[in-house]
Coordinates of C-alpha atoms in Angstrom, one line a residue:
Chain G
M1 CA 2.0 27.8 -9.3
A2 CA 3.8 29.2 -6.3
W3 CA 1.6 27.2 -4.0
W4 CA 4.2 27.0 -1.2
S5 CA 3.6 30.6 -0.3
R6 CA 0.0 29.9 0.2
K7 CA -1.0 28.8 3.6
N8 CA -3.5 26.0 3.2
K9 CA -4.7 23.5 5.7
A10 CA -3.1 20.5 3.9
T11 CA 0.4 21.9 4.1
E12 CA -0.1 23.0 7.6
L13 CA -1.2 19.6 8.7
A14 CA 1.5 17.8 6.8
S15 CA 4.3 19.9 8.1
E16 CA 3.2 19.6 11.7
K17 CA 6.7 18.7 12.8
R18 CA 8.9 20.4 10.3
S19 CA 7.8 23.5 8.6
V20 CA 8.1 24.8 5.1
P21 CA 9.3 28.3 5.7
T22 CA 6.6 30.7 4.6
G23 CA 6.9 34.1 6.4
L24 CA 9.5 36.8 5.9
F25 CA 11.6 35.6 8.7
I26 CA 11.6 32.2 10.3
K27 CA 13.1 30.7 13.4
C28 CA 15.3 27.8 12.6
D29 CA 14.2 24.5 14.2
G30 CA 17.8 23.5 14.4
C31 CA 19.8 26.5 15.8
S32 CA 16.9 28.8 16.8
A33 CA 18.5 31.6 14.8
T34 CA 16.1 34.0 13.0
V35 CA 16.7 33.6 9.4
D36 CA 15.5 35.5 6.3
S37 CA 13.2 33.0 4.6
E38 CA 14.3 34.1 1.2
K39 CA 17.9 33.0 2.2
I40 CA 16.5 29.7 3.2
R41 CA 14.8 29.2 -0.1
E42 CA 18.0 30.1 -1.9
S43 CA 19.9 27.5 0.0
L44 CA 17.6 24.6 -0.9
R45 CA 15.5 25.2 2.2
C46 CA 18.4 24.6 4.5
C47 CA 19.4 26.9 7.4
P48 CA 22.4 29.0 6.2
H49 CA 23.8 29.0 9.8
C50 CA 23.5 25.4 10.9
G51 CA 22.5 23.5 7.8
F52 CA 19.2 22.3 9.3
H53 CA 17.1 20.8 6.6
F54 CA 13.6 22.2 6.4
S55 CA 11.0 20.2 4.5
M56 CA 11.1 20.8 0.7
P57 CA 8.1 21.0 -1.5
T58 CA 7.8 18.1 -3.9
E59 CA 8.2 20.3 -7.1
E60 CA 11.4 21.9 -5.8
R61 CA 12.8 18.6 -5.0
L62 CA 12.0 17.1 -8.4
A63 CA 13.7 20.1 -10.0
L64 CA 16.7 19.7 -7.8
L65 CA 17.2 16.0 -8.4
L66 CA 16.0 15.0 -11.9
D67 CA 17.9 16.1 -15.0
E68 CA 16.3 19.0 -16.7
G69 CA 13.7 17.9 -19.3
S70 CA 14.3 14.2 -18.6
A71 CA 11.3 13.5 -16.4
K72 CA 8.2 11.7 -17.7
E73 CA 5.6 11.3 -15.0
Q74 CA 4.0 7.8 -15.0
D75 CA 0.9 6.2 -13.6
L76 CA -1.2 9.5 -13.6
E77 CA -4.3 7.5 -14.2
I78 CA -4.3 5.8 -10.8
A79 CA -6.6 7.3 -8.2
P80 CA -7.7 6.3 -4.8
L81 CA -11.0 4.8 -3.7
D82 CA -12.6 4.4 -0.3
P83 CA -12.8 0.6 0.0
L84 CA -13.9 0.5 3.7
G85 CA -16.3 3.5 3.7
F86 CA -14.1 4.8 6.4
R87 CA -15.2 7.7 8.6
D88 CA -13.6 9.4 11.7
S89 CA -14.6 13.0 12.2
K90 CA -14.8 13.3 8.4
R91 CA -15.4 10.7 5.7
Y92 CA -12.2 9.4 4.1
A93 CA -13.8 10.0 0.7
D94 CA -14.2 13.7 1.5
R95 CA -10.7 14.0 2.9
L96 CA -9.4 12.6 -0.4
V97 CA -11.3 15.1 -2.4
A98 CA -10.1 18.1 -0.3
L99 CA -6.5 17.0 -0.4
Q100 CA -6.6 16.4 -4.2
K101 CA -7.9 19.9 -4.5
N102 CA -5.3 21.4 -2.3
T103 CA -2.3 19.5 -3.6
G104 CA -3.3 19.0 -7.2
Q105 CA -2.3 15.4 -6.8
A106 CA -4.3 12.2 -6.8
D107 CA -2.5 10.6 -3.9
A108 CA 0.7 10.7 -1.9
F109 CA 3.2 9.3 -4.4
R110 CA 4.5 10.3 -7.8
S111 CA 6.4 8.1 -10.2
F112 CA 8.7 9.0 -13.1
L113 CA 11.0 7.7 -15.8
A114 CA 13.9 10.2 -15.7
S115 CA 17.6 10.5 -15.5
I116 CA 19.7 11.6 -12.5
D117 CA 23.1 13.0 -13.3
G118 CA 22.9 11.4 -16.7
V119 CA 21.8 7.9 -15.5
P120 CA 18.4 6.7 -16.6
V121 CA 16.3 5.6 -13.6
S122 CA 12.9 4.5 -12.5
F123 CA 12.1 7.1 -9.9
G124 CA 9.4 7.7 -7.4
M125 CA 8.9 10.0 -4.4
F126 CA 6.4 10.5 -1.7
Q127 CA 4.3 13.6 -1.6
F128 CA 4.3 14.1 2.2
E129 CA 1.9 17.0 1.9
F130 CA -0.8 14.4 1.0
M131 CA -2.0 12.8 4.2
G132 CA 1.5 12.6 5.7
G133 CA 2.7 10.5 2.8
S134 CA 0.7 7.6 4.1
M135 CA 0.7 4.4 2.0
G136 CA -2.6 3.1 0.8
S137 CA -3.5 1.1 -2.3
V138 CA -2.5 3.9 -4.8
V139 CA 0.9 4.5 -3.2
G140 CA 1.6 0.7 -3.0
E141 CA 0.6 0.2 -6.6
K142 CA 2.8 3.0 -7.9
I143 CA 5.8 1.9 -5.9
T144 CA 5.3 -1.6 -7.2
R145 CA 5.2 -0.2 -10.7
V146 CA 8.4 1.7 -10.1
F147 CA 10.2 -1.5 -9.2
E148 CA 8.5 -3.4 -12.1
R149 CA 9.6 -0.8 -14.6
A150 CA 13.1 -0.9 -13.2
A151 CA 13.1 -4.7 -13.8
E152 CA 11.7 -4.5 -17.3
Q153 CA 14.1 -1.8 -18.5
K154 CA 17.0 -3.0 -16.4
I155 CA 17.5 0.5 -14.9
P156 CA 18.1 1.4 -11.3
A157 CA 15.2 2.2 -9.1
I158 CA 15.3 5.2 -6.8
V159 CA 12.7 6.0 -4.2
L160 CA 12.6 9.0 -1.9
S161 CA 10.5 8.1 1.1
A162 CA 8.8 10.5 3.5
S163 CA 5.9 8.9 5.2
G164 CA 4.2 8.3 8.5
G165 CA 3.5 4.7 7.5
A166 CA 0.5 2.7 6.3
R167 CA -2.8 4.5 5.7
M168 CA -5.2 3.5 8.4
Q169 CA -8.2 4.5 6.4
E170 CA -7.7 1.7 3.9
G171 CA -7.2 -0.9 6.7
I172 CA -5.8 -4.3 5.8
L173 CA -5.4 -3.3 2.2
S174 CA -2.8 -0.7 3.3
L175 CA -0.9 -3.4 5.3
M176 CA -0.8 -5.6 2.3
Q177 CA 1.0 -2.9 0.3
M178 CA 4.0 -3.7 2.5
A179 CA 4.0 -7.3 1.2
K180 CA 3.2 -6.3 -2.4
T181 CA 6.0 -3.7 -2.7
S182 CA 8.5 -6.0 -0.9
A183 CA 7.6 -8.9 -3.3
A184 CA 8.3 -6.6 -6.3
L185 CA 11.6 -5.8 -4.8
Q186 CA 12.4 -9.4 -4.3
R187 CA 12.0 -9.9 -8.0
L188 CA 14.1 -6.9 -8.9
R189 CA 16.9 -8.0 -6.6
S190 CA 17.1 -11.4 -8.3
L191 CA 17.8 -9.6 -11.6
G192 CA 20.8 -7.7 -10.2
V193 CA 19.3 -4.3 -10.8
P194 CA 20.2 -1.9 -8.0
Y195 CA 17.7 0.0 -5.8
V196 CA 18.7 3.0 -3.8
S197 CA 16.4 4.1 -1.1
V198 CA 16.6 7.7 0.1
L199 CA 15.0 8.4 3.5
L200 CA 13.7 11.9 4.1
H201 CA 12.1 13.3 7.2
P202 CA 10.2 11.4 8.5
T203 CA 10.1 7.8 7.4
T204 CA 8.3 5.5 9.9
G205 CA 5.8 2.7 10.3
G206 CA 4.9 0.4 7.4
V207 CA 6.9 2.3 4.9
A208 CA 10.1 2.0 6.9
A209 CA 9.2 -1.6 7.6
S210 CA 9.0 -2.5 3.9
F211 CA 10.7 -1.2 0.8
A212 CA 12.3 1.9 2.4
M213 CA 14.6 -0.3 4.5
L214 CA 15.3 -2.7 1.7
G215 CA 17.6 -0.5 -0.4
D216 CA 20.7 -2.1 -1.8
V217 CA 22.0 1.2 -0.6
I218 CA 20.2 3.3 1.9
L219 CA 20.9 7.1 2.1
A220 CA 19.3 9.6 4.4
E221 CA 19.0 13.4 4.7
P222 CA 20.7 14.9 7.8
G223 CA 18.5 14.9 10.8
A224 CA 15.7 12.9 9.2
M225 CA 13.6 10.9 11.7
I226 CA 13.6 7.2 10.7
G227 CA 12.2 4.3 12.6
F228 CA 9.5 1.6 13.0
A229 CA 7.5 2.9 15.9
G230 CA 6.9 6.6 16.5
P231 CA 8.6 8.2 19.4
R232 CA 5.3 8.9 21.2
V233 CA 4.3 5.2 21.0
I234 CA 7.7 4.1 22.4
E235 CA 7.5 6.6 25.2
Q236 CA 4.0 5.4 26.1
T237 CA 5.1 1.7 26.0
I238 CA 8.3 2.0 28.0
R239 CA 7.3 5.0 30.1
Q240 CA 10.7 6.7 29.7
K241 CA 12.0 9.8 28.0
L242 CA 13.8 9.0 24.8
P243 CA 17.5 9.8 24.5
E244 CA 18.6 12.9 22.5
G245 CA 18.9 12.2 18.8
F246 CA 17.0 8.9 19.0
Q247 CA 15.8 7.7 15.6
R248 CA 17.6 10.5 13.7
A249 CA 19.6 9.7 10.6
E250 CA 22.9 10.0 12.5
F251 CA 21.6 7.5 15.1
L252 CA 20.8 5.0 12.4
L253 CA 24.2 5.5 10.8
R254 CA 25.9 4.8 14.1
H255 CA 23.8 1.6 14.6
G256 CA 24.6 0.3 11.1
I257 CA 21.2 0.6 9.7
I258 CA 21.9 3.1 6.8
D259 CA 24.8 3.5 4.5
S260 CA 25.4 7.2 4.4
I261 CA 24.0 10.6 5.2
V262 CA 23.9 12.9 2.2
P263 CA 23.0 16.6 2.5
R264 CA 20.3 17.8 0.1
A265 CA 22.7 19.8 -2.1
E266 CA 24.9 16.8 -2.8
L267 CA 22.2 14.2 -3.4
R268 CA 22.1 14.4 -7.2
P269 CA 25.9 14.1 -7.8
K270 CA 26.2 11.5 -5.1
L271 CA 23.4 9.4 -6.6
G272 CA 25.0 9.7 -10.0
Q273 CA 28.4 8.6 -8.6
L274 CA 26.9 5.7 -6.8
L275 CA 24.9 4.5 -9.8
R276 CA 27.9 4.6 -12.0
L277 CA 30.0 2.7 -9.5
L278 CA 27.2 0.1 -9.2
R279 CA 27.0 -0.2 -13.0
G280 CA 30.7 -0.9 -13.2
D281 CA 31.5 2.2 -15.3
C282 CA 35.2 2.8 -15.7
A283 CA 34.8 6.6 -16.3
A284 CA 34.1 8.7 -13.3
S285 CA 31.1 10.9 -13.0
P286 CA 31.3 14.2 -14.9
T287 CA 30.1 16.0 -11.7
N288 CA 33.2 14.8 -9.9
Q289 CA 35.4 17.0 -12.0
E290 CA 33.2 20.1 -12.1
P291 CA 30.9 20.3 -9.1
A292 CA 27.4 21.6 -9.9
A293 CA 27.6 25.4 -9.7
D294 CA 23.9 26.0 -9.9
H295 CA 23.2 24.5 -6.5
P296 CA 25.7 25.8 -4.0
V297 CA 26.2 23.9 -0.8
P298 CA 24.6 25.9 2.0
Chain Z
M1 CA -14.2 -25.4 33.3
L2 CA -13.3 -21.8 32.6
D3 CA -12.5 -19.3 35.3
P4 CA -15.4 -16.7 35.1
R5 CA -13.0 -14.1 36.5
Q6 CA -11.0 -14.4 33.3
S7 CA -14.1 -14.3 31.1
L8 CA -15.2 -11.4 29.0
E9 CA -18.2 -9.5 30.3
F10 CA -20.5 -10.6 27.4
E11 CA -19.6 -14.3 27.8
R12 CA -19.8 -14.4 31.6
P13 CA -23.4 -15.5 31.9
L14 CA -22.7 -18.3 29.5
V15 CA -19.5 -19.4 31.3
E16 CA -21.3 -19.3 34.7
L17 CA -24.2 -21.4 33.3
E18 CA -21.8 -23.9 31.8
N19 CA -19.8 -24.2 35.0
K20 CA -23.1 -24.9 36.9
I21 CA -23.9 -27.7 34.5
G22 CA -20.4 -29.1 35.0
E23 CA -20.9 -29.1 38.8
L24 CA -24.3 -30.8 38.5
K25 CA -22.7 -33.5 36.3
Q26 CA -20.2 -34.2 39.1
L27 CA -23.0 -35.1 41.5
A28 CA -24.3 -38.6 41.5
G29 CA -27.8 -37.7 40.6
G30 CA -31.0 -39.4 39.8
E31 CA -33.4 -38.9 36.9
L32 CA -34.6 -35.6 38.3
L33 CA -31.1 -34.2 38.2
A34 CA -30.6 -35.5 34.6
A35 CA -33.7 -33.7 33.5
E36 CA -32.5 -30.5 35.2
I37 CA -29.2 -30.8 33.4
K38 CA -30.9 -31.2 30.1
I39 CA -33.0 -28.1 30.6
L40 CA -29.9 -26.1 31.6
E41 CA -28.0 -27.4 28.6
R42 CA -30.8 -26.3 26.3
R43 CA -30.7 -22.9 27.9
A44 CA -26.9 -22.7 27.6
S45 CA -27.1 -23.5 23.9
R46 CA -29.8 -20.8 23.3
L47 CA -27.7 -18.3 25.3
R48 CA -24.6 -19.2 23.3
A49 CA -26.4 -18.8 20.0
E50 CA -27.8 -15.5 21.2
I51 CA -24.5 -14.1 22.2
F52 CA -22.3 -15.4 19.4
S53 CA -24.7 -14.8 16.5
N54 CA -24.5 -11.1 17.2
L55 CA -20.9 -10.2 18.1
S56 CA -19.8 -6.7 17.5
P57 CA -16.3 -6.1 15.9
W58 CA -15.0 -4.9 19.2
Q59 CA -16.3 -8.1 20.9
K60 CA -14.4 -10.1 18.3
V61 CA -11.3 -8.1 19.1
Q62 CA -11.7 -9.0 22.7
L63 CA -12.2 -12.7 21.9
S64 CA -9.0 -12.6 19.7
R65 CA -7.1 -11.4 22.8
H66 CA -8.9 -13.7 25.3
P67 CA -6.4 -14.6 28.1
L68 CA -7.6 -18.2 28.0
R69 CA -7.4 -18.5 24.2
P70 CA -5.1 -21.2 22.8
Y71 CA -1.6 -19.8 21.8
T72 CA 0.8 -21.1 19.1
L73 CA 2.4 -23.8 21.2
D74 CA -1.0 -25.1 22.2
Y75 CA -1.7 -25.7 18.6
V76 CA 1.7 -27.1 17.8
S77 CA 1.6 -29.5 20.6
R78 CA -1.7 -30.9 19.3
L79 CA -0.8 -30.8 15.6
A80 CA 2.7 -32.2 15.7
D81 CA 4.5 -35.3 16.7
E82 CA 8.2 -35.0 17.6
F83 CA 8.2 -31.2 17.7
F84 CA 11.9 -30.1 17.8
E85 CA 12.1 -26.4 18.8
L86 CA 15.0 -24.4 17.3
H87 CA 16.3 -21.3 18.9
G88 CA 18.1 -18.0 18.2
D89 CA 19.0 -15.7 15.4
R90 CA 22.8 -16.6 15.4
A91 CA 23.6 -13.0 15.9
F92 CA 22.1 -11.5 19.1
S93 CA 19.8 -13.7 21.1
D94 CA 16.8 -15.9 21.2
D95 CA 13.5 -14.0 21.2
E96 CA 10.9 -16.0 23.0
A97 CA 8.1 -14.0 21.5
V98 CA 8.6 -16.1 18.4
I99 CA 8.8 -19.9 18.4
G100 CA 9.9 -22.1 15.6
G101 CA 10.9 -25.7 15.0
L102 CA 10.4 -28.9 13.0
G103 CA 7.7 -31.4 13.6
R104 CA 5.6 -34.1 12.0
L105 CA 2.1 -32.8 11.0
K106 CA -0.2 -35.4 12.4
P107 CA -3.2 -34.8 10.1
L108 CA -0.9 -35.2 7.1
G109 CA 0.5 -38.6 8.0
G110 CA 3.4 -37.3 10.0
R111 CA 4.9 -35.3 7.3
P112 CA 7.8 -33.0 8.5
V113 CA 7.0 -29.3 8.3
L114 CA 8.4 -26.1 9.8
F115 CA 6.2 -24.4 12.4
I116 CA 6.8 -20.7 13.0
G117 CA 4.7 -18.3 15.0
H118 CA 4.3 -15.6 17.6
Q119 CA 4.1 -16.9 21.1
K120 CA 2.2 -15.2 23.9
G121 CA 2.6 -16.3 27.5
R122 CA 0.1 -17.5 30.0
G123 CA 0.4 -15.9 33.5
T124 CA 2.4 -12.8 34.3
K125 CA 5.8 -14.5 34.4
E126 CA 5.6 -16.3 31.1
A127 CA 3.8 -13.3 29.5
M128 CA 6.8 -11.1 30.4
R129 CA 9.3 -13.7 29.1
R130 CA 7.4 -13.8 25.8
N131 CA 7.1 -10.0 25.8
F132 CA 3.3 -10.4 25.3
G133 CA 3.9 -11.9 21.9
M134 CA 5.6 -8.7 20.6
P135 CA 8.8 -9.7 18.8
R136 CA 12.0 -7.8 18.6
P137 CA 14.2 -7.8 15.5
E138 CA 16.0 -11.0 16.6
G139 CA 12.6 -12.7 16.7
Y140 CA 12.0 -11.9 13.0
R141 CA 15.6 -12.8 12.2
K142 CA 15.2 -16.2 13.9
G143 CA 12.0 -16.7 11.8
K144 CA 13.9 -15.8 8.6
R145 CA 16.7 -18.2 9.4
L146 CA 14.3 -21.1 10.1
M147 CA 12.2 -20.4 7.1
E148 CA 15.2 -20.3 4.8
L149 CA 16.3 -23.6 6.3
A150 CA 12.9 -25.1 5.5
A151 CA 13.1 -23.8 1.9
R152 CA 16.5 -25.5 1.5
M153 CA 15.2 -28.7 2.9
K154 CA 12.0 -28.4 0.8
L155 CA 9.8 -28.5 3.8
P156 CA 6.4 -26.7 3.9
I157 CA 6.0 -23.8 6.3
I158 CA 3.0 -23.4 8.7
A159 CA 2.9 -19.9 10.2
L160 CA 0.7 -19.2 13.2
I161 CA 0.0 -15.5 13.7
D162 CA -0.8 -14.0 17.1
T163 CA 0.7 -10.7 18.1
P164 CA -0.5 -7.2 19.1
G165 CA 2.4 -6.0 16.9
A166 CA 6.2 -5.7 16.8
F167 CA 7.7 -4.4 20.0
P168 CA 8.0 -0.6 20.1
G169 CA 11.1 -0.1 22.2
I170 CA 14.5 1.7 22.2
D171 CA 16.5 -1.6 21.9
A172 CA 14.3 -2.8 19.1
E173 CA 14.8 0.4 17.1
E174 CA 18.6 0.3 17.7
R175 CA 18.8 -3.2 16.2
G176 CA 16.7 -2.3 13.2
Q177 CA 13.1 -3.4 13.9
A178 CA 11.9 -1.9 10.6
E179 CA 14.6 -3.6 8.6
A180 CA 14.0 -7.0 10.3
I181 CA 10.3 -6.8 9.3
A182 CA 11.0 -5.6 5.8
K183 CA 13.6 -8.3 5.2
N184 CA 11.1 -11.0 6.1
L185 CA 8.5 -9.6 3.7
E186 CA 11.0 -9.8 0.9
V187 CA 12.5 -13.2 1.8
M188 CA 9.1 -14.9 2.3
A189 CA 8.0 -13.7 -1.1
G190 CA 10.9 -15.7 -2.6
L191 CA 10.8 -19.1 -0.7
P192 CA 10.0 -21.8 -3.2
V193 CA 8.0 -24.0 -0.7
P194 CA 4.4 -23.9 0.3
I195 CA 3.5 -21.4 3.1
V196 CA 0.2 -21.6 4.9
A197 CA -0.4 -18.9 7.5
V198 CA -3.2 -19.0 10.1
V199 CA -4.2 -16.0 12.1
I200 CA -5.1 -17.7 15.4
G201 CA -5.7 -14.6 17.5
E202 CA -4.4 -11.0 17.0
G203 CA -3.0 -10.1 13.6
G204 CA -1.3 -6.9 14.6
S205 CA 0.1 -5.0 11.7
G206 CA 3.6 -5.3 10.2
G207 CA 4.6 -7.4 13.2
A208 CA 2.1 -10.0 12.2
L209 CA 2.7 -9.7 8.4
A210 CA 6.5 -10.3 9.0
L211 CA 5.7 -14.0 9.6
G212 CA 2.6 -14.0 7.4
V213 CA 3.5 -13.7 3.7
C214 CA 2.0 -16.9 2.3
D215 CA 0.3 -18.9 -0.4
R216 CA -2.8 -19.4 1.6
L217 CA -4.1 -17.2 4.4
L218 CA -6.5 -18.6 6.9
M219 CA -8.2 -16.8 9.8
M220 CA -9.9 -18.3 12.7
E221 CA -13.5 -17.3 13.2
Y222 CA -12.8 -14.9 16.1
S223 CA -9.4 -13.7 15.0
V224 CA -8.7 -10.2 13.8
Y225 CA -6.1 -8.7 11.4
S226 CA -5.4 -5.0 11.1
V227 CA -3.0 -2.3 10.0
I228 CA -2.8 -0.8 13.5
T229 CA -4.4 -1.7 16.8
P230 CA -7.9 -0.1 17.3
E231 CA -6.4 1.7 20.3
G232 CA -3.6 3.1 18.2
C233 CA -6.0 4.1 15.4
A234 CA -8.3 5.8 17.9
S235 CA -5.5 7.7 19.6
I236 CA -4.3 9.1 16.2
L237 CA -7.6 9.8 14.4
W238 CA -10.0 10.4 17.4
K239 CA -7.2 11.6 19.7
S240 CA -8.5 9.3 22.4
Q241 CA -8.1 5.6 23.1
S242 CA -11.6 5.4 24.3
H243 CA -12.7 5.4 20.7
A244 CA -11.1 2.0 20.1
E245 CA -14.5 0.4 19.8
V246 CA -15.5 2.7 16.9
A247 CA -12.1 2.4 15.3
A248 CA -12.4 -1.4 15.4
A249 CA -15.6 -1.2 13.5
Q250 CA -14.3 1.4 11.0
M251 CA -11.1 -0.5 10.2
K252 CA -13.0 -3.7 9.1
M253 CA -10.7 -6.0 10.9
T254 CA -12.8 -9.1 11.7
A255 CA -12.3 -12.4 9.8
D256 CA -15.5 -11.8 7.8
D257 CA -14.6 -8.3 6.9
I258 CA -11.1 -9.3 5.8
R259 CA -12.6 -12.1 3.6
R260 CA -14.9 -9.6 2.0
L261 CA -11.9 -7.5 1.1
G262 CA -10.4 -10.5 -0.7
I263 CA -7.4 -11.0 1.5
V264 CA -8.3 -14.3 3.3
D265 CA -8.7 -17.7 1.6
E266 CA -10.6 -19.5 4.3
I267 CA -12.2 -18.8 7.7
V268 CA -11.6 -21.7 10.1
A269 CA -14.7 -22.2 12.3
E270 CA -14.1 -22.3 16.1
P271 CA -15.7 -24.6 18.7
P272 CA -19.0 -23.3 20.2
G273 CA -18.2 -20.3 22.4
G274 CA -14.7 -19.8 20.9
A275 CA -11.4 -21.7 20.6
H276 CA -10.8 -21.2 24.4
H277 CA -13.7 -23.6 25.2
D278 CA -12.1 -26.6 23.5
F279 CA -8.4 -26.5 22.6
D280 CA -8.4 -30.0 21.1
E281 CA -11.3 -29.3 18.8
A282 CA -9.8 -25.9 17.8
A283 CA -6.6 -27.6 16.9
R284 CA -8.4 -30.3 15.0
L285 CA -10.2 -27.8 12.9
V286 CA -7.0 -25.8 12.2
G287 CA -5.1 -29.1 11.3
E288 CA -7.8 -30.2 8.9
A289 CA -7.8 -26.9 7.0
V290 CA -4.0 -26.5 6.9
S291 CA -3.5 -30.1 5.7
R292 CA -6.1 -29.6 3.0
H293 CA -4.4 -26.5 1.7
L294 CA -0.9 -28.1 1.9
L295 CA -2.1 -31.0 -0.2
A296 CA -3.5 -28.7 -2.9
L297 CA -0.2 -26.7 -2.9
D298 CA 1.8 -29.9 -3.2
K299 CA 0.8 -30.1 -6.9
L300 CA 2.7 -26.9 -7.7
S301 CA 6.3 -26.6 -8.5
G302 CA 8.5 -24.1 -6.7
Q303 CA 8.3 -21.6 -9.6
E304 CA 4.5 -22.0 -9.8
L305 CA 4.3 -21.3 -6.1
L306 CA 6.3 -18.1 -6.4
D307 CA 4.4 -16.9 -9.4
G308 CA 1.1 -17.6 -7.7
R309 CA 2.3 -15.9 -4.5
Y310 CA 3.4 -12.8 -6.5
A311 CA 0.1 -12.7 -8.3
K312 CA -1.8 -13.0 -5.0
Y313 CA -0.1 -9.9 -3.4
R314 CA 0.2 -8.0 -6.7
A315 CA -3.6 -8.0 -7.0
M316 CA -4.2 -6.5 -3.5
G317 CA -5.4 -3.0 -3.3
S318 CA -8.3 -0.9 -4.3
F319 CA -8.0 2.0 -6.8
T320 CA -9.4 3.3 -10.1
E321 CA -7.4 3.5 -13.3
S322 CA -9.1 5.8 -15.8
A323 CA -7.3 6.4 -19.1
Q324 CA -5.8 9.9 -19.3
E325 CA -3.8 11.7 -22.0
E326 CA -0.1 11.3 -22.1
E327 CA 1.6 13.6 -19.7
P328 CA 4.0 16.3 -21.1
P329 CA 7.5 16.1 -19.8
L330 CA 7.8 17.7 -16.4
A331 CA 8.8 21.3 -16.6
V332 CA 12.1 21.6 -14.7
E333 CA 13.2 25.1 -14.0

């Protein structure tokens, strides 16, 4: 199952901007140091020198975040169709089959019932390796179900986003997933059940412009690129170079758009702490007294 | 009379012919001239049928962006008595790419409603002021403020959609363009008053949808609605904007296509040759359809509206759902 060591086309395409380290040594995108890739893997795929966050394969992230043995995957029966008969250089239907073979997943999103740091949650995360995490009908449906399950069971919803936006190959149906997921969230909100949105690198387009920006609390990984329009589109429109650090998590924090930046290693205890506070628990989180030893901070 | 210089290539022969007929009508002519006009009118009608019965998706995209096409305020001024425009988001500024205000809907006996919509500008100066109909966050936040006001006052909302998309700029990102759009999607899903949206021109992506969550979605015959502009789609998937024409066809973005996908409730016919040939008639057709839908929605309570709206969007999407065995718990190392 060590598929991250295999170099296939899907992961290559998906990680166009931020690589999953694969070779023996790798040049850090953050500080340009040459780093032993084994060391990077040991430190949760962060650079041991500068803390730069490389992209993390979905399986590793699930193992890092969800309590051991708690996760039950949901909605496995949902699979994509090709409603438009879309074709660019290849048929959309063929692309889907190839990606399903490469990733072992039906589409770009996975949903779970699980617990995080002891708190039961309705959880979902993007599989960026699948078509850049783009949101079509399947992704929109699964996210809607994550929110609906949170509402039914009165448990917090947690969604980790990493997506280029709506999926062009499903046309208007993809656009409507923005309205659908946001409507589900509107219902959840009226019940007083919290939703924490975690933004990974990158979160843009129709995903940013819907549920990802609607968290009661919005967290982001250091350095994640987050925004509505992609930097290339903005540069083409205004015909100017973009300022350094534009649309990075730190930029969004400064402009009041997100609540906090949380390094990968701290995400599980921080989420636990936050959920207990939102729940009105009087007891502090157990991880506050004894920091998780199994995942050292890089 | 339409300016042929502002006409699309495929409609130019028709516009020139129509203008010629118009000129002849100005002349004090005898019977001979009247007969000539009649022949030309018959020819124009044949030519119109020929051109418009066979429009490609790309030609419809061009029509939806036609520089002479009626814009939101052209409709509002014809549909409303006593239009009272309201401005600003109360936080940053007044975005003129979005207009909103109260008015009496003439075809519905002067009933007060809220109009909200994207506004493009005619001529360079106004186009710049309106930012080509591309709102910034404050435009969406103005829309949200006004729609929430309408909901408190129990007034129906008429949303007119016409934008290439939300503005992609540094300032827009700094002020939370994504959040502004997202918030409107959430808020509109929960407003307990009837919302009828009409795509009158370009339905450009999230920037259009952010004023377009509704109980009834209408599209004008030559309007389009898409997840990204055909140019944007082409530059990403075909790596060149010159494939926009292909992308327009592939994305299924014309009113007919969108109806086939089950997203649109009604297509509003346009006057012969398109809405830009007759603003009054285009507005009359929109007013008639909107009023009819508002009357039907009148019968529903606030809660029924919200349940219906939720069900409408909940059902959107295309996927399979085959039964599979229960998944074992995820192995976590």
